[in-house]
Amino acid sequence: MEPMNKDFVIKGQQIYLRPITEADTEMVVRWRNLPVVVKNFIYRKPVSCTDHENWLKNKVFKGLVHQFIVCRNEDDMPLGSIYLQNFEEENKKAEWGIYLGEEQAYGKGIGTEAAKLVLDYAFTTLGMHKVVSRVLERNKASIRMNEKAGYVQEAYLKEELFLDGQYEDLILFGAINPKG
Ligand SMILES: CC(C)(COP(=O)(O)OP(=O)(O)OC[C@H]1O[C@@H](n2cnc3c(N)ncnc32)[C@H](O)[C@@H]1OP(=O)(O)O)[C@@H](O)C(=O)NCCC(=O)NCCS
């Protein structure tokens, strides 16, 4: 996949998505290390600014990850980040992920709207056939968001992961491009 054009913007009703930049690093690292985010992620280790800069250099700026900042339309406030990764060009498949880092963003449909925008981007702009996600069974907000955005549960993996001293069930979601 080619890296995203820096000026590319995806416009929604409450929010818009713009490509992540190096200038977002401190903010994104803060979000990514919040307990509310970490507890819902499979990768649990603290992320440093250097880790994130390497991620940008090796993944995002090479086009291996398409990562956006979710911004509020009314005042441009950055609220979180959403991304497509693990592109499989042969299968036209990608995986998506999201985290909101600002408290005022939660529970207003922002996650669902961002999810829909990125799914449409994956299908329409990137020509993906399938987009998937992995969600811990106890992450009810994410499960609901996936369902509302058009994802369907494809698998339920019992005690799939050993995280922080306990086994966790994992749900695999998928969405298929209706246009091929
Ligand atoms: C997951 C996340 C992006 C959802 O964003 P959000 O903007 O708060 O979600 P929405 O407002 O779009 O709500 C989605 C649905 O989940 C529901 N929901 C929210 N919290 C819930 C909870 N604790 N239990 C059950 N349902 C819940 C909402 O009510 C809504 O459903 P409804 O419209 O039928 O009422 C956000 O919670 C987040 O960033 N969490 C931390 C990181 C994370 O979990 N990322 C995903 C990893 S797979």
Coordinates of C-alpha atoms and ligand atoms in Angstrom, one line a residue:
M1 CA 0.0 0.0 0.0
E2 CA 1.2 3.5 -0.7
P3 CA 1.5 5.9 2.2
M4 CA -1.4 8.4 2.6
N5 CA -1.2 11.8 1.1
K6 CA -0.6 14.3 3.9
D7 CA -3.5 16.5 2.8
F8 CA -6.1 13.7 2.7
V9 CA -9.1 14.2 4.9
I10 CA -12.2 12.1 5.5
K11 CA -15.2 14.1 6.5
G12 CA -18.0 12.9 8.7
Q13 CA -20.9 14.5 10.6
Q14 CA -19.4 14.9 14.1
I15 CA -15.8 14.3 13.2
Y16 CA -13.2 14.2 10.5
L17 CA -10.1 12.0 10.0
R18 CA -6.7 13.3 9.0
P19 CA -3.4 11.4 8.6
I20 CA -1.3 11.2 11.7
T21 CA 1.9 13.3 11.7
E22 CA 5.1 13.4 13.8
A23 CA 3.7 16.5 15.6
D24 CA 0.9 14.3 17.1
T25 CA 3.5 12.0 18.9
E26 CA 3.2 13.3 22.5
M27 CA -0.6 13.3 22.4
V28 CA -0.9 9.9 20.8
V29 CA 1.6 8.3 23.2
R30 CA -0.4 9.8 26.1
W31 CA -3.7 8.3 24.7
R32 CA -2.1 4.9 24.0
N33 CA -0.8 4.6 27.6
L34 CA -4.1 5.5 29.3
P35 CA -5.4 2.6 31.5
V36 CA -8.8 2.7 29.7
V37 CA -7.0 2.0 26.4
V38 CA -4.2 -0.3 27.6
K39 CA -6.7 -2.7 29.4
N40 CA -8.6 -3.2 26.1
F41 CA -5.5 -3.8 24.0
I42 CA -3.7 -7.1 23.4
Y43 CA -0.3 -5.4 23.4
R44 CA 0.0 -4.1 27.0
K45 CA 3.6 -2.7 27.4
P46 CA 4.0 1.1 27.8
V47 CA 4.6 2.8 24.5
S48 CA 7.4 5.5 24.6
C49 CA 7.8 8.4 22.2
T50 CA 10.7 6.6 20.6
D51 CA 8.6 3.5 20.1
H52 CA 5.9 5.6 18.5
E53 CA 8.4 7.5 16.2
N54 CA 9.8 4.1 15.1
W55 CA 6.2 2.9 14.4
L56 CA 5.7 6.1 12.3
K57 CA 8.9 5.7 10.4
N58 CA 8.7 1.9 9.8
K59 CA 5.0 1.4 9.4
V60 CA 3.0 4.6 8.8
F61 CA 5.3 6.5 6.5
K62 CA 6.0 3.4 4.5
G63 CA 2.3 2.8 3.9
L64 CA 2.2 -0.4 5.9
V65 CA -0.3 1.3 8.3
H66 CA -2.8 3.9 7.4
Q67 CA -3.4 5.8 10.6
F68 CA -5.6 8.8 11.2
I69 CA -6.3 11.3 14.0
V70 CA -10.0 11.6 14.8
C71 CA -10.8 15.3 15.2
R72 CA -14.1 17.0 16.3
N73 CA -15.6 19.1 13.5
E74 CA -16.8 21.9 15.8
D75 CA -13.4 22.9 17.1
D76 CA -10.8 20.6 15.5
M77 CA -10.0 19.0 18.8
P78 CA -8.1 15.7 18.4
L79 CA -10.0 12.9 20.2
G80 CA -8.2 9.7 19.3
S81 CA -6.7 7.6 16.6
I82 CA -8.0 5.0 14.1
Y83 CA -5.9 2.9 11.7
L84 CA -5.8 0.1 9.2
Q85 CA -2.9 -2.3 9.4
N86 CA -1.7 -5.9 8.5
F87 CA -2.6 -5.3 4.8
E88 CA -2.7 -8.5 2.8
E89 CA -2.6 -7.3 -0.8
E90 CA -3.3 -10.7 -2.3
N91 CA -6.4 -11.2 -0.2
K92 CA -7.4 -7.5 -0.2
K93 CA -7.7 -7.7 3.5
A94 CA -6.8 -5.4 6.4
E95 CA -7.3 -5.2 10.1
W96 CA -8.5 -2.0 11.9
G97 CA -8.1 -0.6 15.4
I98 CA -9.1 2.5 17.3
Y99 CA -8.6 4.3 20.6
L100 CA -10.2 7.4 21.9
G101 CA -8.1 9.3 24.4
E102 CA -10.1 12.2 25.5
E103 CA -12.7 11.6 28.2
Q104 CA -15.3 13.9 26.6
A105 CA -15.2 11.8 23.4
Y106 CA -16.7 8.6 24.9
G107 CA -20.3 7.5 24.5
K108 CA -21.3 10.0 21.8
G109 CA -21.2 7.7 18.7
I110 CA -17.7 9.0 17.7
G111 CA -16.1 5.6 17.7
T112 CA -19.0 4.2 15.6
E113 CA -18.8 7.1 13.2
A114 CA -15.0 6.8 12.8
A115 CA -15.3 3.0 12.3
K116 CA -17.9 3.5 9.5
L117 CA -15.7 6.2 7.8
V118 CA -12.6 3.9 7.9
L119 CA -14.5 0.9 6.7
D120 CA -15.8 2.9 3.7
Y121 CA -12.3 4.2 3.1
A122 CA -10.9 0.6 3.1
F123 CA -13.6 -0.6 0.7
T124 CA -14.0 2.4 -1.6
T125 CA -10.6 4.1 -1.7
L126 CA -8.3 1.1 -1.0
G127 CA -10.4 -1.5 -2.7
M128 CA -10.2 -3.9 0.2
H129 CA -12.5 -7.0 0.1
K130 CA -12.4 -7.7 3.8
V131 CA -11.7 -5.8 7.0
V132 CA -11.3 -7.6 10.3
S133 CA -10.9 -6.7 14.0
R134 CA -10.0 -8.5 17.2
V135 CA -11.9 -7.6 20.3
L136 CA -11.6 -8.8 23.9
E137 CA -14.9 -10.4 25.0
R138 CA -15.3 -8.0 27.9
N139 CA -14.9 -4.9 25.8
K140 CA -18.7 -4.4 25.4
A141 CA -18.4 -0.8 23.9
S142 CA -16.1 -2.1 21.2
I143 CA -18.3 -5.1 20.4
R144 CA -21.3 -2.9 20.0
M145 CA -19.3 -0.3 18.0
N146 CA -18.1 -3.1 15.6
E147 CA -21.7 -4.4 15.2
K148 CA -23.1 -0.9 14.6
A149 CA -20.4 -0.1 12.0
G150 CA -21.3 -3.2 10.0
Y151 CA -19.0 -5.9 11.3
V152 CA -20.2 -9.5 12.0
Q153 CA -18.8 -11.9 14.6
E154 CA -17.0 -14.6 12.7
A155 CA -15.3 -16.5 15.6
Y156 CA -15.3 -16.7 19.4
L157 CA -12.0 -17.9 20.7
K158 CA -12.1 -19.1 24.3
E159 CA -9.3 -18.3 26.6
E160 CA -7.2 -17.3 23.6
L161 CA -4.9 -14.8 25.4
F162 CA -3.1 -14.8 28.8
L163 CA -3.2 -11.1 29.8
D164 CA -2.1 -9.7 33.1
G165 CA -2.5 -13.0 34.9
Q166 CA -5.8 -14.2 33.4
Y167 CA -7.0 -15.9 30.3
E168 CA -9.3 -13.8 28.1
D169 CA -11.8 -14.7 25.4
L170 CA -11.3 -13.0 22.0
I171 CA -13.9 -12.2 19.3
L172 CA -13.0 -11.9 15.7
F173 CA -15.1 -9.6 13.6
G174 CA -15.2 -9.2 9.8
A175 CA -16.9 -7.0 7.2
I176 CA -17.1 -8.0 3.6
N177 CA -17.1 -5.4 0.8
P178 CA -20.6 -5.7 -0.8
K179 CA -19.2 -4.4 -4.1
G180 CA -16.5 -7.1 -4.3
Ligands
LIG1 C1 -14.2 1.4 21.9 C2 -14.4 2.9 21.7 C3 -13.6 3.4 20.5 C4 -15.9 3.2 21.5 O1 -16.0 4.6 21.2 P1 -17.3 5.4 21.6 O2 -17.3 6.6 20.8 O3 -17.3 5.6 23.1 O4 -18.5 4.4 21.2 P2 -19.9 4.8 20.7 O5 -20.4 6.1 21.4 O6 -19.9 4.8 19.2 O7 -20.8 3.6 21.3 C5 -20.8 2.4 20.7 C6 -21.9 1.5 21.4 O8 -21.3 0.9 22.6 C7 -22.2 1.1 23.7 N1 -21.5 1.1 24.9 C8 -20.6 2.0 25.3 N2 -20.1 1.6 26.5 C9 -20.7 0.4 26.8 C10 -20.6 -0.6 27.9 N3 -19.7 -0.3 28.9 N4 -21.3 -1.7 27.8 C11 -22.1 -1.9 26.8 N5 -22.3 -1.1 25.7 C12 -21.6 0.1 25.8 C13 -22.9 2.4 23.4 O9 -24.0 2.6 24.1 C14 -23.1 2.3 21.9 O10 -24.2 1.5 21.6 P3 -25.7 2.1 21.4 O11 -25.5 3.2 20.3 O12 -26.5 1.0 20.9 O13 -26.1 2.7 22.7 C15 -13.9 3.6 23.0 O14 -14.7 3.1 24.1 C16 -12.4 3.5 23.3 O15 -11.6 4.1 22.7 N6 -12.1 2.5 24.2 C17 -10.7 2.3 24.6 C18 -9.9 1.6 23.5 C19 -10.6 0.4 22.9 O16 -11.3 -0.3 23.6 N7 -10.4 0.2 21.6 C20 -10.9 -0.9 20.9 C21 -10.1 -2.1 21.1 S1 -10.7 -3.5 20.2

